[in-house]
mmCIF file of C-alpha atoms and ligand atoms in Angstrom:
data_model
loop_
_atom_site.group_PDB
_atom_site.id
_atom_site.type_symbol
_atom_site.label_atom_id
_atom_site.label_comp_id
_atom_site.label_asym_id
_atom_site.label_seq_id
_atom_site.Cartn_x
_atom_site.Cartn_y
_atom_site.Cartn_z
ATOM 1 C CA UNK A 1 19.598 12.832 26.992
ATOM 2 C CA UNK A 2 17.790 9.879 28.602
ATOM 3 C CA UNK A 3 18.932 6.397 27.557
ATOM 4 C CA UNK A 4 18.783 2.715 28.519
ATOM 5 C CA UNK A 5 22.359 1.674 29.323
ATOM 6 C CA UNK A 6 23.922 -1.791 29.509
ATOM 7 C CA UNK A 7 26.805 -1.206 31.930
ATOM 8 C CA UNK A 8 27.793 -4.873 32.183
ATOM 9 C CA UNK A 9 26.574 -7.984 30.362
ATOM 10 C CA UNK A 10 23.643 -9.647 32.081
ATOM 11 C CA UNK A 11 19.855 -10.026 32.179
ATOM 12 C CA UNK A 12 17.420 -7.202 31.318
ATOM 13 C CA UNK A 13 17.034 -6.351 35.020
ATOM 14 C CA UNK A 14 20.656 -5.073 35.006
ATOM 15 C CA UNK A 15 19.870 -2.318 32.481
ATOM 16 C CA UNK A 16 19.735 1.214 33.883
ATOM 17 C CA UNK A 17 17.954 4.297 32.598
ATOM 18 C CA UNK A 18 20.026 7.451 33.052
ATOM 19 C CA UNK A 19 21.109 10.770 31.582
ATOM 20 C CA UNK A 20 24.076 10.455 29.212
ATOM 21 C CA UNK A 21 25.849 12.880 26.882
ATOM 22 C CA UNK A 22 23.911 13.413 23.661
ATOM 23 C CA UNK A 23 25.698 11.994 20.587
ATOM 24 C CA UNK A 24 26.967 14.231 17.796
ATOM 25 C CA UNK A 25 26.894 13.542 14.082
ATOM 26 C CA UNK A 26 30.434 12.728 12.912
ATOM 27 C CA UNK A 27 31.546 12.787 9.260
ATOM 28 C CA UNK A 28 29.067 10.805 7.136
ATOM 29 C CA UNK A 29 26.629 10.498 10.035
ATOM 30 C CA UNK A 30 23.126 11.728 10.748
ATOM 31 C CA UNK A 31 21.817 12.679 14.187
ATOM 32 C CA UNK A 32 18.253 11.455 14.752
ATOM 33 C CA UNK A 33 15.655 12.487 17.328
ATOM 34 C CA UNK A 34 14.245 9.022 17.959
ATOM 35 C CA UNK A 35 10.462 8.676 17.804
ATOM 36 C CA UNK A 36 10.282 4.864 17.922
ATOM 37 C CA UNK A 37 12.580 1.837 18.146
ATOM 38 C CA UNK A 38 11.417 -1.792 17.895
ATOM 39 C CA UNK A 39 12.204 -4.246 20.686
ATOM 40 C CA UNK A 40 13.672 -7.324 19.007
ATOM 41 C CA UNK A 41 14.908 -10.745 20.073
ATOM 42 C CA UNK A 42 18.578 -9.910 19.358
ATOM 43 C CA UNK A 43 18.322 -7.153 22.008
ATOM 44 C CA UNK A 44 17.785 -9.901 24.609
ATOM 45 C CA UNK A 45 20.983 -11.626 23.428
ATOM 46 C CA UNK A 46 23.275 -8.654 22.882
ATOM 47 C CA UNK A 47 22.915 -7.487 26.503
ATOM 48 C CA UNK A 48 24.084 -10.944 27.622
ATOM 49 C CA UNK A 49 26.957 -11.074 25.082
ATOM 50 C CA UNK A 50 25.300 -14.081 23.390
ATOM 51 C CA UNK A 51 24.711 -12.539 19.929
ATOM 52 C CA UNK A 52 26.794 -12.704 16.759
ATOM 53 C CA UNK A 53 27.172 -8.918 16.797
ATOM 54 C CA UNK A 54 29.187 -7.833 19.852
ATOM 55 C CA UNK A 55 28.985 -4.513 21.708
ATOM 56 C CA UNK A 56 31.308 -3.441 24.530
ATOM 57 C CA UNK A 57 29.726 -2.097 27.751
ATOM 58 C CA UNK A 58 28.757 0.535 28.499
ATOM 59 C CA UNK A 59 26.448 0.690 25.482
ATOM 60 C CA UNK A 60 22.853 1.580 24.667
ATOM 61 C CA UNK A 61 20.957 -1.373 23.096
ATOM 62 C CA UNK A 62 18.348 -0.977 20.331
ATOM 63 C CA UNK A 63 19.146 -1.868 16.710
ATOM 64 C CA UNK A 64 16.711 0.086 14.534
ATOM 65 C CA UNK A 65 15.166 3.534 14.801
ATOM 66 C CA UNK A 66 12.609 5.795 13.190
ATOM 67 C CA UNK A 67 12.726 9.512 13.805
ATOM 68 C CA UNK A 68 13.539 13.007 12.603
ATOM 69 C CA UNK A 69 16.937 14.249 11.420
ATOM 70 C CA UNK A 70 18.178 16.938 13.817
ATOM 71 C CA UNK A 71 21.722 17.415 12.425
ATOM 72 C CA UNK A 72 23.910 16.083 9.623
ATOM 73 C CA UNK A 73 27.662 15.493 9.734
ATOM 74 C CA UNK A 74 30.281 16.573 7.223
ATOM 75 C CA UNK A 75 29.800 15.101 3.744
ATOM 76 C CA UNK A 76 26.152 14.043 4.184
ATOM 77 C CA UNK A 77 24.116 15.110 1.159
ATOM 78 C CA UNK A 78 21.227 12.607 1.057
ATOM 79 C CA UNK A 79 19.455 13.850 4.198
ATOM 80 C CA UNK A 80 18.590 17.227 5.690
ATOM 81 C CA UNK A 81 17.392 18.495 9.071
ATOM 82 C CA UNK A 82 13.681 17.739 9.470
ATOM 83 C CA UNK A 83 13.609 14.613 7.261
ATOM 84 C CA UNK A 84 11.676 11.604 8.570
ATOM 85 C CA UNK A 85 14.003 8.579 8.430
ATOM 86 C CA UNK A 86 14.207 4.884 9.246
ATOM 87 C CA UNK A 87 17.318 2.798 9.618
ATOM 88 C CA UNK A 88 19.575 0.332 11.329
ATOM 89 C CA UNK A 89 21.650 1.519 14.258
ATOM 90 C CA UNK A 90 23.259 -1.764 15.522
ATOM 91 C CA UNK A 91 23.123 -0.234 19.008
ATOM 92 C CA UNK A 92 21.884 3.070 20.438
ATOM 93 C CA UNK A 93 18.158 2.839 19.668
ATOM 94 C CA UNK A 94 16.760 2.860 23.212
ATOM 95 C CA UNK A 95 17.516 6.550 23.768
ATOM 96 C CA UNK A 96 16.262 9.990 22.841
ATOM 97 C CA UNK A 97 18.890 10.487 20.127
ATOM 98 C CA UNK A 98 21.355 8.428 18.095
ATOM 99 C CA UNK A 99 24.002 9.188 15.450
ATOM 100 C CA UNK A 100 23.875 6.718 12.525
ATOM 101 C CA UNK A 101 25.904 6.444 9.274
ATOM 102 C CA UNK A 102 23.817 7.999 6.490
ATOM 103 C CA UNK A 103 24.382 4.845 4.416
ATOM 104 C CA UNK A 104 22.203 2.890 6.865
ATOM 105 C CA UNK A 105 19.198 5.211 6.577
ATOM 106 C CA UNK A 106 16.285 5.610 4.205
ATOM 107 C CA UNK A 107 13.269 7.891 4.072
ATOM 108 C CA UNK A 108 10.393 6.828 6.314
ATOM 109 C CA UNK A 109 8.114 4.686 4.110
ATOM 110 C CA UNK A 110 5.188 6.693 2.754
ATOM 111 C CA UNK A 111 1.953 6.520 4.687
ATOM 112 C CA UNK A 112 3.353 4.907 7.842
ATOM 113 C CA UNK A 113 3.825 6.288 11.354
ATOM 114 C CA UNK A 114 7.202 6.039 13.090
ATOM 115 C CA UNK A 115 6.209 3.081 15.300
ATOM 116 C CA UNK A 116 4.524 1.211 12.454
ATOM 117 C CA UNK A 117 7.568 1.628 10.183
ATOM 118 C CA UNK A 118 10.085 0.326 12.717
ATOM 119 C CA UNK A 119 10.962 -3.271 12.042
ATOM 120 C CA UNK A 120 10.623 -2.697 8.295
ATOM 121 C CA UNK A 121 14.357 -3.175 8.024
ATOM 122 C CA UNK A 122 14.712 -5.884 10.668
ATOM 123 C CA UNK A 123 11.591 -8.000 10.100
ATOM 124 C CA UNK A 124 10.291 -7.190 6.606
ATOM 125 C CA UNK A 125 13.819 -6.869 5.219
ATOM 126 C CA UNK A 126 14.636 -10.362 6.480
ATOM 127 C CA UNK A 127 11.288 -11.617 5.192
ATOM 128 C CA UNK A 128 11.769 -10.313 1.663
ATOM 129 C CA UNK A 129 15.371 -11.469 1.404
ATOM 130 C CA UNK A 130 14.453 -14.871 2.883
ATOM 131 C CA UNK A 131 11.255 -15.586 0.972
ATOM 132 C CA UNK A 132 12.221 -14.085 -2.403
ATOM 133 C CA UNK A 133 15.984 -14.156 -2.751
ATOM 134 C CA UNK A 134 16.693 -17.339 -0.772
ATOM 135 C CA UNK A 135 13.415 -19.291 -0.733
ATOM 136 C CA UNK A 136 12.130 -18.443 -4.232
ATOM 137 C CA UNK A 137 8.557 -18.608 -2.888
ATOM 138 C CA UNK A 138 6.084 -18.864 -5.779
ATOM 139 C CA UNK A 139 2.399 -17.884 -6.023
ATOM 140 C CA UNK A 140 0.215 -20.835 -5.067
ATOM 141 C CA UNK A 141 2.864 -22.474 -2.907
ATOM 142 C CA UNK A 142 2.323 -23.195 0.782
ATOM 143 C CA UNK A 143 4.432 -21.354 3.363
ATOM 144 C CA UNK A 144 4.728 -22.541 6.979
ATOM 145 C CA UNK A 145 5.911 -19.819 9.410
ATOM 146 C CA UNK A 146 7.223 -20.841 12.875
ATOM 147 C CA UNK A 147 7.177 -18.271 15.693
ATOM 148 C CA UNK A 148 4.548 -16.628 13.533
ATOM 149 C CA UNK A 149 3.279 -14.165 16.152
ATOM 150 C CA UNK A 150 6.714 -12.606 16.717
ATOM 151 C CA UNK A 151 7.732 -9.529 14.755
ATOM 152 C CA UNK A 152 9.824 -11.537 12.249
ATOM 153 C CA UNK A 153 7.036 -14.116 11.887
ATOM 154 C CA UNK A 154 4.266 -11.571 11.321
ATOM 155 C CA UNK A 155 6.303 -9.863 8.600
ATOM 156 C CA UNK A 156 6.735 -13.258 6.891
ATOM 157 C CA UNK A 157 2.968 -13.813 6.990
ATOM 158 C CA UNK A 158 2.312 -10.406 5.418
ATOM 159 C CA UNK A 159 4.933 -10.884 2.700
ATOM 160 C CA UNK A 160 3.896 -14.494 2.058
ATOM 161 C CA UNK A 161 0.364 -13.309 1.295
ATOM 162 C CA UNK A 162 1.611 -10.454 -0.907
ATOM 163 C CA UNK A 163 3.698 -13.003 -2.839
ATOM 164 C CA UNK A 164 0.591 -15.131 -3.453
ATOM 165 C CA UNK A 165 1.322 -18.036 -1.110
ATOM 166 C CA UNK A 166 -1.066 -19.934 1.122
ATOM 167 C CA UNK A 167 0.263 -19.182 4.623
ATOM 168 C CA UNK A 168 0.119 -21.526 7.614
ATOM 169 C CA UNK A 169 1.069 -19.757 10.872
ATOM 170 C CA UNK A 170 2.438 -21.829 13.758
ATOM 171 C CA UNK A 171 2.757 -20.497 17.319
ATOM 172 C CA UNK A 172 2.360 -21.556 20.943
ATOM 173 C CA UNK A 173 -1.062 -20.165 21.901
ATOM 174 C CA UNK A 174 -4.491 -19.491 20.434
ATOM 175 C CA UNK A 175 -4.158 -15.833 21.432
ATOM 176 C CA UNK A 176 -0.961 -15.529 19.372
ATOM 177 C CA UNK A 177 -2.567 -17.367 16.458
ATOM 178 C CA UNK A 178 -5.589 -15.038 16.518
ATOM 179 C CA UNK A 179 -3.230 -12.162 15.679
ATOM 180 C CA UNK A 180 -1.659 -14.229 12.861
ATOM 181 C CA UNK A 181 -5.136 -14.767 11.374
ATOM 182 C CA UNK A 182 -5.844 -11.032 11.663
ATOM 183 C CA UNK A 183 -2.605 -10.283 9.780
ATOM 184 C CA UNK A 184 -3.651 -12.656 6.976
ATOM 185 C CA UNK A 185 -2.652 -16.260 7.769
ATOM 186 C CA UNK A 186 -4.917 -18.747 5.991
ATOM 187 C CA UNK A 187 -4.497 -21.578 8.509
ATOM 188 C CA UNK A 188 -2.970 -21.932 11.962
ATOM 189 C CA UNK A 189 -1.227 -24.614 14.011
ATOM 190 C CA UNK A 190 -0.917 -24.381 17.784
ATOM 191 C CA UNK A 191 2.331 -26.292 18.324
ATOM 192 C CA UNK A 192 1.702 -26.553 22.060
ATOM 193 C CA UNK A 193 -1.465 -28.590 21.605
ATOM 194 C CA UNK A 194 -1.080 -30.016 18.072
ATOM 195 C CA UNK A 195 1.598 -32.136 16.405
ATOM 196 C CA UNK A 196 3.322 -29.710 14.034
ATOM 197 C CA UNK A 197 4.297 -32.226 11.350
ATOM 198 C CA UNK A 198 1.024 -34.177 11.405
ATOM 199 C CA UNK A 199 -1.132 -31.039 11.254
ATOM 200 C CA UNK A 200 0.941 -29.410 8.492
ATOM 201 C CA UNK A 201 0.602 -32.597 6.417
ATOM 202 C CA UNK A 202 -3.146 -32.711 7.091
ATOM 203 C CA UNK A 203 -3.532 -29.115 5.940
ATOM 204 C CA UNK A 204 -1.740 -29.915 2.666
ATOM 205 C CA UNK A 205 -3.591 -33.168 1.851
ATOM 206 C CA UNK A 206 -0.475 -35.165 2.720
ATOM 207 C CA UNK A 207 1.799 -33.335 0.240
ATOM 208 C CA UNK A 208 3.647 -31.178 2.749
ATOM 209 C CA UNK A 209 4.507 -27.480 2.639
ATOM 210 C CA UNK A 210 6.741 -25.920 -0.010
ATOM 211 C CA UNK A 211 8.633 -23.446 2.182
ATOM 212 C CA UNK A 212 9.313 -23.349 5.943
ATOM 213 C CA UNK A 213 10.284 -20.004 7.530
ATOM 214 C CA UNK A 214 11.841 -21.062 10.846
ATOM 215 C CA UNK A 215 12.351 -18.206 13.311
ATOM 216 C CA UNK A 216 12.333 -20.613 16.297
ATOM 217 C CA UNK A 217 14.656 -23.617 15.835
ATOM 218 C CA UNK A 218 14.827 -25.930 18.870
ATOM 219 C CA UNK A 219 12.679 -29.044 18.593
ATOM 220 C CA UNK A 220 10.310 -27.327 16.119
ATOM 221 C CA UNK A 221 12.895 -27.296 13.321
ATOM 222 C CA UNK A 222 13.029 -31.041 12.674
ATOM 223 C CA UNK A 223 9.244 -31.401 12.904
ATOM 224 C CA UNK A 224 8.853 -28.628 10.325
ATOM 225 C CA UNK A 225 11.525 -30.105 8.049
ATOM 226 C CA UNK A 226 9.633 -33.407 8.159
ATOM 227 C CA UNK A 227 6.516 -31.500 7.022
ATOM 228 C CA UNK A 228 8.226 -30.271 3.822
ATOM 229 C CA UNK A 229 7.041 -31.388 0.380
ATOM 230 C CA UNK A 230 9.384 -32.871 -2.249
ATOM 231 C CA UNK A 231 11.834 -30.151 -3.399
ATOM 232 C CA UNK A 232 10.785 -27.910 -0.512
ATOM 233 C CA UNK A 233 12.934 -25.118 0.915
ATOM 234 C CA UNK A 234 13.708 -24.796 4.633
ATOM 235 C CA UNK A 235 14.741 -21.255 5.582
ATOM 236 C CA UNK A 236 16.965 -21.031 8.661
ATOM 237 C CA UNK A 237 16.018 -17.673 10.223
ATOM 238 C CA UNK A 238 16.440 -17.773 14.009
ATOM 239 C CA UNK A 239 16.947 -19.846 17.130
ATOM 240 C CA UNK A 240 14.752 -18.398 19.887
ATOM 241 C CA UNK A 241 14.241 -21.968 21.188
ATOM 242 C CA UNK A 242 17.887 -22.991 20.658
ATOM 243 C CA UNK A 243 20.105 -24.211 17.814
ATOM 244 C CA UNK A 244 18.830 -27.570 16.501
ATOM 245 C CA UNK A 245 20.799 -30.514 15.104
ATOM 246 C CA UNK A 246 19.142 -31.965 12.028
ATOM 247 C CA UNK A 247 19.599 -35.504 10.583
ATOM 248 C CA UNK A 248 20.813 -34.749 7.042
ATOM 249 C CA UNK A 249 19.168 -37.849 5.580
ATOM 250 C CA UNK A 250 15.915 -35.837 5.718
ATOM 251 C CA UNK A 251 17.301 -33.452 3.094
ATOM 252 C CA UNK A 252 18.072 -36.401 0.818
ATOM 253 C CA UNK A 253 14.695 -38.073 1.350
ATOM 254 C CA UNK A 254 12.823 -34.886 0.471
ATOM 255 C CA UNK A 255 15.131 -33.614 -2.243
ATOM 256 C CA UNK A 256 14.920 -30.346 -0.303
ATOM 257 C CA UNK A 257 17.153 -27.336 0.258
ATOM 258 C CA UNK A 258 18.151 -26.078 3.713
ATOM 259 C CA UNK A 259 19.016 -22.421 3.250
ATOM 260 C CA UNK A 260 20.702 -20.085 5.710
ATOM 261 C CA UNK A 261 19.286 -16.557 5.750
ATOM 262 C CA UNK A 262 21.579 -13.901 7.240
ATOM 263 C CA UNK A 263 20.015 -10.637 6.268
ATOM 264 C CA UNK A 264 22.403 -8.455 8.301
ATOM 265 C CA UNK A 265 25.399 -9.907 6.435
ATOM 266 C CA UNK A 266 23.598 -9.563 3.086
ATOM 267 C CA UNK A 267 23.739 -5.784 3.556
ATOM 268 C CA UNK A 268 27.516 -5.921 3.079
ATOM 269 C CA UNK A 269 27.871 -8.985 0.825
ATOM 270 C CA UNK A 270 24.884 -8.518 -1.521
ATOM 271 C CA UNK A 271 24.091 -4.800 -1.299
ATOM 272 C CA UNK A 272 22.120 -4.799 -4.568
ATOM 273 C CA UNK A 273 19.674 -7.421 -3.178
ATOM 274 C CA UNK A 274 19.550 -5.615 0.142
ATOM 275 C CA UNK A 275 18.569 -2.324 -1.520
ATOM 276 C CA UNK A 276 16.162 -4.024 -3.918
ATOM 277 C CA UNK A 277 14.371 -5.543 -0.917
ATOM 278 C CA UNK A 278 14.144 -2.173 0.848
ATOM 279 C CA UNK A 279 12.774 -0.500 -2.309
ATOM 280 C CA UNK A 280 10.210 -3.252 -2.833
ATOM 281 C CA UNK A 281 9.029 -3.160 0.782
ATOM 282 C CA UNK A 282 8.651 0.639 0.697
ATOM 283 C CA UNK A 283 6.697 0.342 -2.559
ATOM 284 C CA UNK A 284 4.368 -2.296 -1.073
ATOM 285 C CA UNK A 285 3.812 -0.038 1.946
ATOM 286 C CA UNK A 286 3.039 2.950 -0.286
ATOM 287 C CA UNK A 287 0.497 0.790 -2.166
ATOM 288 C CA UNK A 288 -1.158 -0.051 1.151
ATOM 289 C CA UNK A 289 -0.282 -3.744 0.837
ATOM 290 C CA UNK A 290 1.618 -3.883 4.147
ATOM 291 C CA UNK A 291 -0.059 -2.856 7.371
ATOM 292 C CA UNK A 292 2.426 -3.501 10.166
ATOM 293 C CA UNK A 293 0.684 -3.993 13.465
ATOM 294 C CA UNK A 294 2.031 -2.461 16.695
ATOM 295 C CA UNK A 295 0.821 -4.426 19.718
ATOM 296 C CA UNK A 296 2.247 -2.284 22.507
ATOM 297 C CA UNK A 297 4.268 0.891 23.055
ATOM 298 C CA UNK A 298 6.733 1.183 25.946
ATOM 299 C CA UNK A 299 8.561 4.098 27.594
ATOM 300 C CA UNK A 300 12.340 3.929 28.089
ATOM 301 C CA UNK A 301 11.767 3.046 31.774
ATOM 302 C CA UNK A 302 9.848 -0.072 30.688
ATOM 303 C CA UNK A 303 12.443 -1.542 28.290
ATOM 304 C CA UNK A 304 13.862 -3.929 30.857
ATOM 305 C CA UNK A 305 10.383 -5.398 31.563
ATOM 306 C CA UNK A 306 9.658 -5.627 27.818
ATOM 307 C CA UNK A 307 12.864 -7.603 27.237
ATOM 308 C CA UNK A 308 12.026 -9.913 30.153
ATOM 309 C CA UNK A 309 8.547 -10.484 28.648
ATOM 310 C CA UNK A 310 10.158 -11.285 25.289
ATOM 311 C CA UNK A 311 12.447 -13.885 26.886
ATOM 312 C CA UNK A 312 9.403 -15.358 28.694
ATOM 313 C CA UNK A 313 7.417 -15.534 25.395
ATOM 314 C CA UNK A 314 4.754 -13.177 26.769
ATOM 315 C CA UNK A 315 5.073 -10.657 23.929
ATOM 316 C CA UNK A 316 2.590 -10.938 21.089
ATOM 317 C CA UNK A 317 3.471 -9.203 17.830
ATOM 318 C CA UNK A 318 5.677 -6.177 17.312
ATOM 319 C CA UNK A 319 6.369 -3.936 20.309
ATOM 320 C CA UNK A 320 8.173 -0.614 20.234
ATOM 321 C CA UNK A 321 9.833 1.897 22.532
ATOM 322 C CA UNK A 322 8.755 5.507 22.181
ATOM 323 C CA UNK A 323 11.288 7.640 24.080
HETATM 324 N N1 NAP B 1 18.304 -14.526 9.897
HETATM 325 C C1 NAP B 1 18.212 -13.214 9.998
HETATM 326 O O1 NAP B 1 18.780 -12.483 9.194
HETATM 327 C C2 NAP B 1 17.382 -12.645 11.103
HETATM 328 C C3 NAP B 1 16.937 -11.313 11.073
HETATM 329 C C4 NAP B 1 16.116 -10.860 12.105
HETATM 330 C C5 NAP B 1 15.808 -11.716 13.179
HETATM 331 N N2 NAP B 1 16.292 -12.976 13.186
HETATM 332 C C6 NAP B 1 15.957 -13.900 14.276
HETATM 333 O O2 NAP B 1 14.579 -14.224 14.202
HETATM 334 C C7 NAP B 1 14.163 -14.701 15.474
HETATM 335 C C8 NAP B 1 12.832 -14.062 15.851
HETATM 336 O O3 NAP B 1 13.040 -12.711 16.188
HETATM 337 P P1 NAP B 1 11.815 -11.781 16.691
HETATM 338 O O4 NAP B 1 12.370 -10.435 16.958
HETATM 339 O O5 NAP B 1 10.648 -11.940 15.799
HETATM 340 O O6 NAP B 1 11.475 -12.453 18.079
HETATM 341 P P2 NAP B 1 10.069 -12.558 18.823
HETATM 342 O O7 NAP B 1 9.198 -11.398 18.434
HETATM 343 O O8 NAP B 1 10.392 -12.762 20.249
HETATM 344 O O9 NAP B 1 9.421 -13.860 18.200
HETATM 345 C C9 NAP B 1 10.058 -15.068 18.284
HETATM 346 C C10 NAP B 1 9.082 -16.168 18.658
HETATM 347 O O10 NAP B 1 9.867 -17.305 19.039
HETATM 348 C C11 NAP B 1 9.024 -18.146 19.789
HETATM 349 N N3 NAP B 1 9.783 -18.894 20.800
HETATM 350 C C12 NAP B 1 9.840 -20.226 20.873
HETATM 351 N N4 NAP B 1 10.625 -20.620 21.871
HETATM 352 C C13 NAP B 1 11.079 -19.507 22.464
HETATM 353 C C14 NAP B 1 11.919 -19.283 23.584
HETATM 354 N N5 NAP B 1 12.475 -20.295 24.269
HETATM 355 N N6 NAP B 1 12.173 -18.017 23.931
HETATM 356 C C15 NAP B 1 11.646 -16.988 23.244
HETATM 357 N N7 NAP B 1 10.822 -17.149 22.155
HETATM 358 C C16 NAP B 1 10.536 -18.400 21.785
HETATM 359 C C17 NAP B 1 7.940 -17.262 20.413
HETATM 360 O O11 NAP B 1 6.717 -17.712 19.846
HETATM 361 P P3 NAP B 1 5.853 -18.902 20.476
HETATM 362 O O12 NAP B 1 5.671 -18.612 21.940
HETATM 363 O O13 NAP B 1 4.609 -18.783 19.685
HETATM 364 O O14 NAP B 1 6.631 -20.154 20.214
HETATM 365 C C18 NAP B 1 8.208 -15.852 19.852
HETATM 366 O O15 NAP B 1 7.025 -15.208 19.439
HETATM 367 C C19 NAP B 1 15.307 -14.403 16.439
HETATM 368 O O16 NAP B 1 16.054 -15.582 16.661
HETATM 369 C C20 NAP B 1 16.146 -13.388 15.686
HETATM 370 O O17 NAP B 1 17.502 -13.397 16.071
HETATM 371 C C21 NAP B 1 17.063 -13.454 12.177
#
C-alpha cells in the first residue's frame, strides 16, 4: 500500500511517500481502508520528536482516521467488515490502510462524510472535555477562543455555541476570522492588529470573559488571562506559539482557575468522561447541531506541503488527507 513514511526525525520535507507492506489486523484489532485522515498540529511535532507521544522511525504519521472495516482480528465482536468507523490511531493515518485496536474505534457519526467526521475525536473530543468537564462553561457565559481558525479552535466555537455561550474568536488574520464567523462566532478579535486584552474587555463591557480556550500559548496566553472575569476559567489546551510562563499573582487577583486539559490522557484515566463526550458529540452531529467544515483535501503526495503550511500558519480550518 502507499504511505507517508517518517524514516528519520526532521522537518516535513524529509517525509517520503512509498509502497510499504499492508498491515494486518492482530488480535483485538480492526483493519481499516482509510478514506480520510485529518492533518493536525501534533503531526508537525511528532515527526520532529518534539511531541509528548513518541514514535520510533520508520513510522507513518497521522493520528486519526475515518474509513471502512476491511478485516477484523481475533476476538473482535463490535465491528464487522464493511462498517464505517472513526477512531484514533496514534500513528499510521497517512496511508491507504491501518490496523487499530477495536477499543479506539466508534461508528462513523450519523449523517457525516468521512472527511467531515475526522477530527471529531481530536478536536471536538478535546472541546467537549475541555469546555464541559474541565471548564464548566454555562449558558450565557462568554468564551474566548485563541487560535480559533485552527481545527481545535473551530470545534470549540461550534461547541461553545451549542452550550449556549457567547463566543469571541481570536486569530491572526481577517480571512481566518471570517471562517470563525461563518462557523458561529459572535465576535472576533484580530490579535495581529488589535490588543487582545483591551478588545476582549471592551467586548464584555469591562467585565472580562468567563472562559478562555487557549490553543496557542506563547505571548497570547498572559494577555488572555488578563482578560478573564472574576472567577473565570483558563483552559490550557495547546502551545502552537510556545509554552508560556505566567505570573501566578494573576490567578489570585482574578480568583480564577487555570486548568490543564489533556484529552488524550483522559481516555485512559477518565474513560467514563471520555466515552460520555464521544456519545454526546455523536448525538449533536445526528441532530444536525455540528457541521464540521473541511477547508481543503490533500493527496498523500501533498502531506509534506500541508504540514509545512501548518507550521507556517497558512492553513485555515480543518484540512484532511484522502488517500
Ligand atoms: N490539550 C489537548 O488535549 C489537545 C488535544 C488536541 C490538540 N491540542 C493542541 O491544540 C493546538 C492546536 O491544534 P490544531 O490541530 O488546531 O492546530 P492548527 O489547526 O494549526 O491551529 C492552531 C492555530 O495556532 C495558531 N498559531 C499561533 N502561533 C503559531 C505558530 N507559531 N505556529 C503555528 N500556529 C500558530 C494559528 O492561528 P493564528 O495564525 O490565527 O494565530 C493556528 O491556526 C496544538 O498545540 C495541539 O497540540 C491539545
